[in-house]
PDB file of C-alpha atoms in Angstrom:
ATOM      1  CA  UNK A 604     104.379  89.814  51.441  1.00 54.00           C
ATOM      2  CA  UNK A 605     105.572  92.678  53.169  1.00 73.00           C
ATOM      3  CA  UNK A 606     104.149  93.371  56.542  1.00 90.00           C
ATOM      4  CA  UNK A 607     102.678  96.928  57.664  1.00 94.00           C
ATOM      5  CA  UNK A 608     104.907  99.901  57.161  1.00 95.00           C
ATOM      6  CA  UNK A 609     105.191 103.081  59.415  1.00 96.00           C
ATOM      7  CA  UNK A 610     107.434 105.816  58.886  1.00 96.00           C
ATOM      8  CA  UNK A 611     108.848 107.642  59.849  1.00 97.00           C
ATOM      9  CA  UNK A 612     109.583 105.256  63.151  1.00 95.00           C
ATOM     10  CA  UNK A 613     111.041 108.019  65.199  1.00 96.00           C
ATOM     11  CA  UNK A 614     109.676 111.630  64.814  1.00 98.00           C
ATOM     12  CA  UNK A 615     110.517 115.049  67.340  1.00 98.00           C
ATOM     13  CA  UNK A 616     108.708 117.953  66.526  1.00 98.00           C
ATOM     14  CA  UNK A 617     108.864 121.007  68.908  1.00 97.00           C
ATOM     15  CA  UNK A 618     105.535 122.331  70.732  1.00 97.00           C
ATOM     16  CA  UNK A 619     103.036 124.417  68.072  1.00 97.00           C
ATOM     17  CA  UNK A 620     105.021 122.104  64.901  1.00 98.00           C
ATOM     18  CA  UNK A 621     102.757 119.792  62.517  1.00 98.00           C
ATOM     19  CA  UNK A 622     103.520 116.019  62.617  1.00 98.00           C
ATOM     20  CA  UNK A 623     102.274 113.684  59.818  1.00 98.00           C
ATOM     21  CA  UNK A 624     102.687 109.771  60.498  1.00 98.00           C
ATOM     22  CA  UNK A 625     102.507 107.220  57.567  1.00 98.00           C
ATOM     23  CA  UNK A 626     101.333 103.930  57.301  1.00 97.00           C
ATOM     24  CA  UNK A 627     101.052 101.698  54.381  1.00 96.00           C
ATOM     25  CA  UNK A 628      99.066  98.185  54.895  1.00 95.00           C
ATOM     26  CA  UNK A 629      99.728  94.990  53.322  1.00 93.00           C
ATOM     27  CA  UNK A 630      99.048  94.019  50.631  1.00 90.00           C
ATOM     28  CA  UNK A 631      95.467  93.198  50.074  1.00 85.00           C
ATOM     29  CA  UNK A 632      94.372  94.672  53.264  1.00 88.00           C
ATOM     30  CA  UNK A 633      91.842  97.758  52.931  1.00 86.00           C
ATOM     31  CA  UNK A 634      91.175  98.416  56.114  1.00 89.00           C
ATOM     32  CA  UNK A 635      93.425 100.987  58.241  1.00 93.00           C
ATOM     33  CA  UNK A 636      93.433 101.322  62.215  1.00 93.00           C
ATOM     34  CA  UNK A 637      95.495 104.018  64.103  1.00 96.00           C
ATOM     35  CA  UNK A 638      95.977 103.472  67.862  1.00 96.00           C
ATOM     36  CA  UNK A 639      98.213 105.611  70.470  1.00 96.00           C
ATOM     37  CA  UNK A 640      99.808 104.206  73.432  1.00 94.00           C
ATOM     38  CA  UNK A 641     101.248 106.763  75.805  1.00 89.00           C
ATOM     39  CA  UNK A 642     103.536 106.425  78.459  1.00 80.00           C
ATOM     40  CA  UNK A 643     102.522 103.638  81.195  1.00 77.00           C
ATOM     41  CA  UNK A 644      98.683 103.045  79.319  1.00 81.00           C
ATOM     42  CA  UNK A 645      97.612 100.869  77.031  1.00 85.00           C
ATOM     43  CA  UNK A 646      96.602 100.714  73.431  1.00 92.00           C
ATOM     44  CA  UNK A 647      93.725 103.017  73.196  1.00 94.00           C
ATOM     45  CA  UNK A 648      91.889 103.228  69.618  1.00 93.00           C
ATOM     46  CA  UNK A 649      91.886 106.525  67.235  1.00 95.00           C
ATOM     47  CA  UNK A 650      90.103 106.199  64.210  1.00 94.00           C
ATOM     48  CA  UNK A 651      89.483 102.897  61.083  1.00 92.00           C
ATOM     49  CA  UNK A 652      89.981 103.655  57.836  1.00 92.00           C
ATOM     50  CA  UNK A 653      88.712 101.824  54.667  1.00 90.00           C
ATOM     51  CA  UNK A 654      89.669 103.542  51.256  1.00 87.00           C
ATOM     52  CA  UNK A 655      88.813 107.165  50.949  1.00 88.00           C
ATOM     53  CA  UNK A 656      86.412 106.606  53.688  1.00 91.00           C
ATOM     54  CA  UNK A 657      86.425 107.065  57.506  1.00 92.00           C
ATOM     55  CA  UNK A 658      84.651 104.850  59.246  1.00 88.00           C
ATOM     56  CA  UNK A 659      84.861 105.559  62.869  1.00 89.00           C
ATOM     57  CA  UNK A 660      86.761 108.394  64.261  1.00 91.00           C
ATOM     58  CA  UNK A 661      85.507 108.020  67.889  1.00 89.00           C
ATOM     59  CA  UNK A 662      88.506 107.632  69.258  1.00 91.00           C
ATOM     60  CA  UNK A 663      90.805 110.567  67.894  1.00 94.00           C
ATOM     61  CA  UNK A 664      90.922 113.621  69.400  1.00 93.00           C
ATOM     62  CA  UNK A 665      88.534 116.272  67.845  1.00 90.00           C
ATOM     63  CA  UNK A 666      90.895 119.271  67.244  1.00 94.00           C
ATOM     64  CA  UNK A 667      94.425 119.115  66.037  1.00 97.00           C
ATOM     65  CA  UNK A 668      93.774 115.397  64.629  1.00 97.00           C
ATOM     66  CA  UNK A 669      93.011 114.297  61.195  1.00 97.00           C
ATOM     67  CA  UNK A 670      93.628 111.470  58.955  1.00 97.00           C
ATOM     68  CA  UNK A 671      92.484 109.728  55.546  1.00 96.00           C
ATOM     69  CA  UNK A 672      93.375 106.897  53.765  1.00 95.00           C
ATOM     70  CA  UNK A 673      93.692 108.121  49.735  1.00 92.00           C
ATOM     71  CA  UNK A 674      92.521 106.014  46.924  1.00 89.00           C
ATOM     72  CA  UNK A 675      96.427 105.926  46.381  1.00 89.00           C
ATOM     73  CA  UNK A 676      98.907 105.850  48.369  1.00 92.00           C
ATOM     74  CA  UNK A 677      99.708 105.223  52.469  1.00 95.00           C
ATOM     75  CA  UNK A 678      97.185 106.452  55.595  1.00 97.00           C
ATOM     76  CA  UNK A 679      98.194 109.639  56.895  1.00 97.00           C
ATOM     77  CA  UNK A 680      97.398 110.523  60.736  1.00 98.00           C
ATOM     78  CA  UNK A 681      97.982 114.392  61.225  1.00 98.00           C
ATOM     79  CA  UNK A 682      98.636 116.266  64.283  1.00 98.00           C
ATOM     80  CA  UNK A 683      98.483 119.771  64.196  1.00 97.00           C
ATOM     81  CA  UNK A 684     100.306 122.190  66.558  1.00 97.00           C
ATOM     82  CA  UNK A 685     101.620 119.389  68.387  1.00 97.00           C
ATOM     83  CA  UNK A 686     101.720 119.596  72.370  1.00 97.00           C
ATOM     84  CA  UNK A 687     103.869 118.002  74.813  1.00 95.00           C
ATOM     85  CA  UNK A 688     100.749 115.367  75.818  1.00 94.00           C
ATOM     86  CA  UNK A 689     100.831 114.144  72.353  1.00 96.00           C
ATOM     87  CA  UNK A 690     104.204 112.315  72.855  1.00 96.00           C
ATOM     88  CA  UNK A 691     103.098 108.897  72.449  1.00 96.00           C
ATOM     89  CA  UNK A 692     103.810 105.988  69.752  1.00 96.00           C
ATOM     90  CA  UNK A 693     101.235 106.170  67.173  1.00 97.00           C
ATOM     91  CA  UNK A 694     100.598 102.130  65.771  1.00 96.00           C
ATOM     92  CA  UNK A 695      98.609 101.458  62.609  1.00 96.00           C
ATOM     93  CA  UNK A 696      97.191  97.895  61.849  1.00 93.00           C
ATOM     94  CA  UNK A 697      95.417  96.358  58.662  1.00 91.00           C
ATOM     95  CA  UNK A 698      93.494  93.298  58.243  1.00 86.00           C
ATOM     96  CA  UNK A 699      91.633  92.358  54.934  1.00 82.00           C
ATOM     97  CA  UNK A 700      87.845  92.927  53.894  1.00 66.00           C
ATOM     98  CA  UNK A 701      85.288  91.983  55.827  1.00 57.00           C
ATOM     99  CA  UNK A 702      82.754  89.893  55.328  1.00 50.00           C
ATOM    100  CA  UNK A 703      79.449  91.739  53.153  1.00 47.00           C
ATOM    101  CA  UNK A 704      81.310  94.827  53.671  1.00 47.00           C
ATOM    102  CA  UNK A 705      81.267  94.158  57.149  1.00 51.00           C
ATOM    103  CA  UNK A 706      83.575  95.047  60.098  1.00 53.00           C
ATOM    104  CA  UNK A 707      86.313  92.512  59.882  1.00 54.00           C
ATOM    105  CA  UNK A 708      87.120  89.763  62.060  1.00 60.00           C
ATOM    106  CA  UNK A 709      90.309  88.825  60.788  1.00 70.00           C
ATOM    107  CA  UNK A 710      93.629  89.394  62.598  1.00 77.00           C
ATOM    108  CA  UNK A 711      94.404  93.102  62.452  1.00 85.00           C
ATOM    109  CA  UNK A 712      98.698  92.956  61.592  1.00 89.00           C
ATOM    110  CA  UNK A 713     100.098  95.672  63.188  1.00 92.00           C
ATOM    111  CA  UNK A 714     103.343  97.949  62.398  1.00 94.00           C
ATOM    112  CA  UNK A 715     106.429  98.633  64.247  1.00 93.00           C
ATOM    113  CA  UNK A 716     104.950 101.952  65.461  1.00 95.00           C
ATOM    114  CA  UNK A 717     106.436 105.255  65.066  1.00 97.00           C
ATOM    115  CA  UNK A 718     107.546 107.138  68.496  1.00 96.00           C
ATOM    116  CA  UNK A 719     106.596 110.635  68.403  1.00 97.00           C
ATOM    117  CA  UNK A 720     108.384 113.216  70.978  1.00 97.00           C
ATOM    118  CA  UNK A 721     107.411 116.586  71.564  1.00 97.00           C
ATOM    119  CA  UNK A 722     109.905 118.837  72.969  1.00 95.00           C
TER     120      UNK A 722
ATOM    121  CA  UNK B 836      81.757 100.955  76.753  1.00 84.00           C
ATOM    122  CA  UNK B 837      83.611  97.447  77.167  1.00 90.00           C
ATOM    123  CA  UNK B 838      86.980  97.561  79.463  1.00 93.00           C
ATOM    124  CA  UNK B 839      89.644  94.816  79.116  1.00 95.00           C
ATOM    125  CA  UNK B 840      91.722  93.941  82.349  1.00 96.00           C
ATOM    126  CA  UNK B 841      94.886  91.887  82.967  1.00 96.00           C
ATOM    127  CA  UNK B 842      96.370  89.841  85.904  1.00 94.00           C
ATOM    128  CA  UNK B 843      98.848  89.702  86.797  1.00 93.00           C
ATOM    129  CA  UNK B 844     100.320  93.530  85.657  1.00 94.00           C
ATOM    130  CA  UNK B 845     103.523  91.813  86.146  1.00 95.00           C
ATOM    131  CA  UNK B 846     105.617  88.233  86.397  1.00 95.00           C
ATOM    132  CA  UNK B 847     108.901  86.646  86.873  1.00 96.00           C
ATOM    133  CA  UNK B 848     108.634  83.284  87.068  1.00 95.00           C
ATOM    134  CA  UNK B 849     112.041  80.533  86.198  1.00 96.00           C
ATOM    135  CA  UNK B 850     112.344  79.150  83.137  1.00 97.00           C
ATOM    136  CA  UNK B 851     111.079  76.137  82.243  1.00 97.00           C
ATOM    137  CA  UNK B 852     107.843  76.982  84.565  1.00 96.00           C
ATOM    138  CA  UNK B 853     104.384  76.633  82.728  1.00 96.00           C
ATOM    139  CA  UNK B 854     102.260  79.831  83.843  1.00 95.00           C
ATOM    140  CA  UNK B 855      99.072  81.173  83.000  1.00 96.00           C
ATOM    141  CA  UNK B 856      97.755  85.338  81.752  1.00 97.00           C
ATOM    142  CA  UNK B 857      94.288  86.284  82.703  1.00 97.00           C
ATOM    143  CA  UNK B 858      92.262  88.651  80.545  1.00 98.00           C
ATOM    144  CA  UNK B 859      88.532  89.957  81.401  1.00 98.00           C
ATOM    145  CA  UNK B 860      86.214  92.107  79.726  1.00 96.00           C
ATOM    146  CA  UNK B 861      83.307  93.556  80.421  1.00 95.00           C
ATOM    147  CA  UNK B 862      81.111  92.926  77.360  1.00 91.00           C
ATOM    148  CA  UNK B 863      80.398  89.560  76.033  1.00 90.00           C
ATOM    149  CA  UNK B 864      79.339  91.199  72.758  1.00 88.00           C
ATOM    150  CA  UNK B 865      82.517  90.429  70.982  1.00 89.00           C
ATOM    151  CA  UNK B 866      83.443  89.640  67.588  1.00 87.00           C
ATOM    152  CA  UNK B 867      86.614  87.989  68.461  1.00 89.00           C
ATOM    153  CA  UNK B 868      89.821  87.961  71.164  1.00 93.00           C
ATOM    154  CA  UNK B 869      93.668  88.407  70.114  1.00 93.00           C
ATOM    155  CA  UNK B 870      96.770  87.847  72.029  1.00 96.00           C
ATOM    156  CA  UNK B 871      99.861  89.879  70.617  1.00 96.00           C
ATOM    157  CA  UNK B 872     103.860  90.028  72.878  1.00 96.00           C
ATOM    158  CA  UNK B 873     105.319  93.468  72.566  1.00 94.00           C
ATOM    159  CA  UNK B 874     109.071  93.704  72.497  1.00 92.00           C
ATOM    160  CA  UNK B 875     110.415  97.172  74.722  1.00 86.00           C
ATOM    161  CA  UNK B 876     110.254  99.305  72.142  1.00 81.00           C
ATOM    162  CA  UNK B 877     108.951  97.502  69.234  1.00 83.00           C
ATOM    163  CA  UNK B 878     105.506  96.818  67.587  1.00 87.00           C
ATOM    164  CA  UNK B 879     102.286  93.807  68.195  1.00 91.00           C
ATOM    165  CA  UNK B 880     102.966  90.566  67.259  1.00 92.00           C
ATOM    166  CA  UNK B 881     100.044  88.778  66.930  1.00 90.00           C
ATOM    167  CA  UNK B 882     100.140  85.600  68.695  1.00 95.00           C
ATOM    168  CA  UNK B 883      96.540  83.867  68.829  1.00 94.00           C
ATOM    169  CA  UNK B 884      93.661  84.914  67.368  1.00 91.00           C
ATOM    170  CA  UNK B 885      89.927  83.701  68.932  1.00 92.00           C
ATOM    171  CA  UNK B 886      86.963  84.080  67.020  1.00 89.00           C
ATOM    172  CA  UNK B 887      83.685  84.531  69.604  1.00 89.00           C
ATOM    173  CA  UNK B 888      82.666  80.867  67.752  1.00 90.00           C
ATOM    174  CA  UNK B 889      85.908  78.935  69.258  1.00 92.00           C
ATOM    175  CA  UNK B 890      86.746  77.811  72.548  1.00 94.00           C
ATOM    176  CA  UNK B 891      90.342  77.773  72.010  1.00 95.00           C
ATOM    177  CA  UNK B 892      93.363  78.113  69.663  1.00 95.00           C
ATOM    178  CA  UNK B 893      96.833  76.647  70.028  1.00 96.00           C
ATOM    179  CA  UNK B 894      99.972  77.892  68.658  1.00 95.00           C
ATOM    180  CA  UNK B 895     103.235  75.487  69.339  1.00 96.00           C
ATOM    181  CA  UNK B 896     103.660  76.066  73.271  1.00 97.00           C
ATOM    182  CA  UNK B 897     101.066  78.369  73.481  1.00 97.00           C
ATOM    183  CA  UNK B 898      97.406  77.993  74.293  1.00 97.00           C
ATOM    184  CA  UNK B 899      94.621  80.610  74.283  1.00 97.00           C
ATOM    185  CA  UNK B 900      91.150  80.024  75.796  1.00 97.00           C
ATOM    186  CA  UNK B 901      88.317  81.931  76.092  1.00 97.00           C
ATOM    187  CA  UNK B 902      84.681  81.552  77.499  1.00 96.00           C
ATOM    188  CA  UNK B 903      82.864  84.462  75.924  1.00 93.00           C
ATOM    189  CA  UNK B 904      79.597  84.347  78.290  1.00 92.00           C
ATOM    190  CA  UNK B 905      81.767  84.749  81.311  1.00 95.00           C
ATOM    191  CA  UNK B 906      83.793  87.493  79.677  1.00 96.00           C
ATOM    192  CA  UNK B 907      87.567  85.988  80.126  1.00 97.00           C
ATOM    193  CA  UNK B 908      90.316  84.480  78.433  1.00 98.00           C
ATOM    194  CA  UNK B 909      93.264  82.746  79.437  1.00 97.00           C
ATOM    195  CA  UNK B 910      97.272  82.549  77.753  1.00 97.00           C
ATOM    196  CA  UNK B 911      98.994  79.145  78.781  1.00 97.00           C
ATOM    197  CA  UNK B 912     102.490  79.392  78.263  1.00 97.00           C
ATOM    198  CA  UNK B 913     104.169  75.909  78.244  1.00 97.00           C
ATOM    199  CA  UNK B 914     107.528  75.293  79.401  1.00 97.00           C
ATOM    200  CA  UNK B 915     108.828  79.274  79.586  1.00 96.00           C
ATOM    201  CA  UNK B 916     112.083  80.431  78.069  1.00 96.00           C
ATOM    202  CA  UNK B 917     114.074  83.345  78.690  1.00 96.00           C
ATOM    203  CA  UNK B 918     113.001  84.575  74.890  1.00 96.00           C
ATOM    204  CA  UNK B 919     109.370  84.447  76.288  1.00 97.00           C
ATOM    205  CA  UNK B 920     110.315  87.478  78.498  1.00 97.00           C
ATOM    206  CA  UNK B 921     107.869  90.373  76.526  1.00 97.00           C
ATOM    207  CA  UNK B 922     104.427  92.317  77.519  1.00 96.00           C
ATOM    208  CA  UNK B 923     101.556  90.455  76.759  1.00 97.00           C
ATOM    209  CA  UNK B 924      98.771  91.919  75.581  1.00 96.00           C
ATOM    210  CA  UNK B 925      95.032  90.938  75.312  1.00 96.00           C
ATOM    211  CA  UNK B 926      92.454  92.730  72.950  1.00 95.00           C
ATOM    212  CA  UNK B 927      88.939  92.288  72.625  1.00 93.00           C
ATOM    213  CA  UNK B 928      87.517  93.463  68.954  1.00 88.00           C
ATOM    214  CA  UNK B 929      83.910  94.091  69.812  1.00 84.00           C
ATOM    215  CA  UNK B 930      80.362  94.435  68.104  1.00 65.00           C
ATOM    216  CA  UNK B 931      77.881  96.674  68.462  1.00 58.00           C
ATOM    217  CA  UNK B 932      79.465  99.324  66.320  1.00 57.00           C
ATOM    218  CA  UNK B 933      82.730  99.303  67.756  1.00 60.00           C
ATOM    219  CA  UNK B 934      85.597  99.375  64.994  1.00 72.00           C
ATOM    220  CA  UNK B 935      88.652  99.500  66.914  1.00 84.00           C
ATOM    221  CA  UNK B 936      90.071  96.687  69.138  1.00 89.00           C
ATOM    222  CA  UNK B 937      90.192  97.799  72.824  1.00 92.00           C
ATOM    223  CA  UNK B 938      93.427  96.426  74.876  1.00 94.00           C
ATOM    224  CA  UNK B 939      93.863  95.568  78.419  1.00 95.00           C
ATOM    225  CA  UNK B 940      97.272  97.731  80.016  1.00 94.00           C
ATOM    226  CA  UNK B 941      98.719  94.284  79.104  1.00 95.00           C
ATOM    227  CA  UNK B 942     100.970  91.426  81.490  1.00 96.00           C
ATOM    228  CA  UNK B 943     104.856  92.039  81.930  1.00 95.00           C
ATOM    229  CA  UNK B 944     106.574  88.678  81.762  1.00 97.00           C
ATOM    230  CA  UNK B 945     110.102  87.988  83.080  1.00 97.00           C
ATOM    231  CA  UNK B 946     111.550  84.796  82.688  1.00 96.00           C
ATOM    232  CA  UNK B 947     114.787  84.322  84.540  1.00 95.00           C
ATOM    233  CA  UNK B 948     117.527  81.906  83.225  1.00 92.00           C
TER     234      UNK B 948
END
């Protein structure tokens, strides 16, 4: 069972460019988290994803970010007209179903990340 | 708005020392408490996971505790090895709405041969 996939893991886009991250759970897992971790801080949460759905987006900037999770195919987080402060790596975790549709309290797996720089 | 915090920021300890990570947070509300090692440059690996139910989980020479009602949680590492050298990070998943896990700034281990 493959584990969480990110790509691309490296990414440089120059000020006012678009950058699109990917991220494709494992298998079995329908629930999608994107995180940032800049320079020196911590994990800080952006959004959860469940198919075609977005859950909670309370943590993702409100302009210049976006990001679904299709019926097919991998997450996409999208930064528009990227700026310097966005350099960052950008980590996406999945864990399985929840319980009654519920949040889930399983282990969320996490990807190797993929380190966005913003010249 | 729960806040996770670490101590020590930072350890070097010898190897073969046994040593314990602290981890607070704020909000006893929790569904459950993870402990992942991050590489320089590399993803989370998820170590131990603690469901808000359990006292404790064990993992080979690892140990995680955690006594929800006083907010904190403690990583024993048993006889250290150089390999153990990593950032250590604690993460608190909690309720009340709140999707996303939130992360202390995280411990950074050296252990010298």
């Amino acid at each position: 069972n493959a584990g969480v996939m990110q790509n691309p893991r490296h990414l440089v886009r120059r000020r006012g460019q678009e950058a699109r991250l990917r991220c494709s759970p494992m298998k079995g897992h329908s629930h999608v988290y994107w995180y940032r971790q800049l320079p020196e801080e911590g994990l800080k949460f952006m959004v959860y994803l469940q198919k075609e759905n977005i859950i909670d987006e309370s943590g993702m900037p409100k302009e210049r970010f976006s990001a679904e999770f299709p019926k097919e195919g991998p997450s996409i987080l999208r930064i528009q007209q990227v700026v310097r402060g966005d350099s960052a790596a950008y980590f996406c975790a999945s864990s399985p179903k929840g319980l009654a549709g519920g949040p889930s309290t399983d282990t969320q797996y996490f990807g190797p990340g993929t380190r966005l720089t913003v010249l | 708005k729960q806040e996770v915090t670490q101590i020590p920021a930072a350890l070097s300890v010898p190897e073969g020392e046994n040593l314990v990570l602290n981890c607070s947070f704020t909000d006893s509300a929790i569904y459950n408490l993870q402990w992942f090692r991050q590489d320089p440059g590399k993803g989370l690996t998820s170590l131990l996971l603690i469901q808000s139910s359990q006292r404790e989980q064990t993992s080979g020479r690892l140990n995680a505790s955690l006594d929800k009602s006083s907010g904190r949680s403690t990583l024993y590492i048993a006889a250290s090895q150089p390999g153990d050298s990593a950032t250590y990070l604690c993460a608190v998943h909690s309720g009340g709405g709140a999707d996303g896990l939130t992360f202390g700034k995280g411990t950074h281990l050296i252990i010298q041969p």
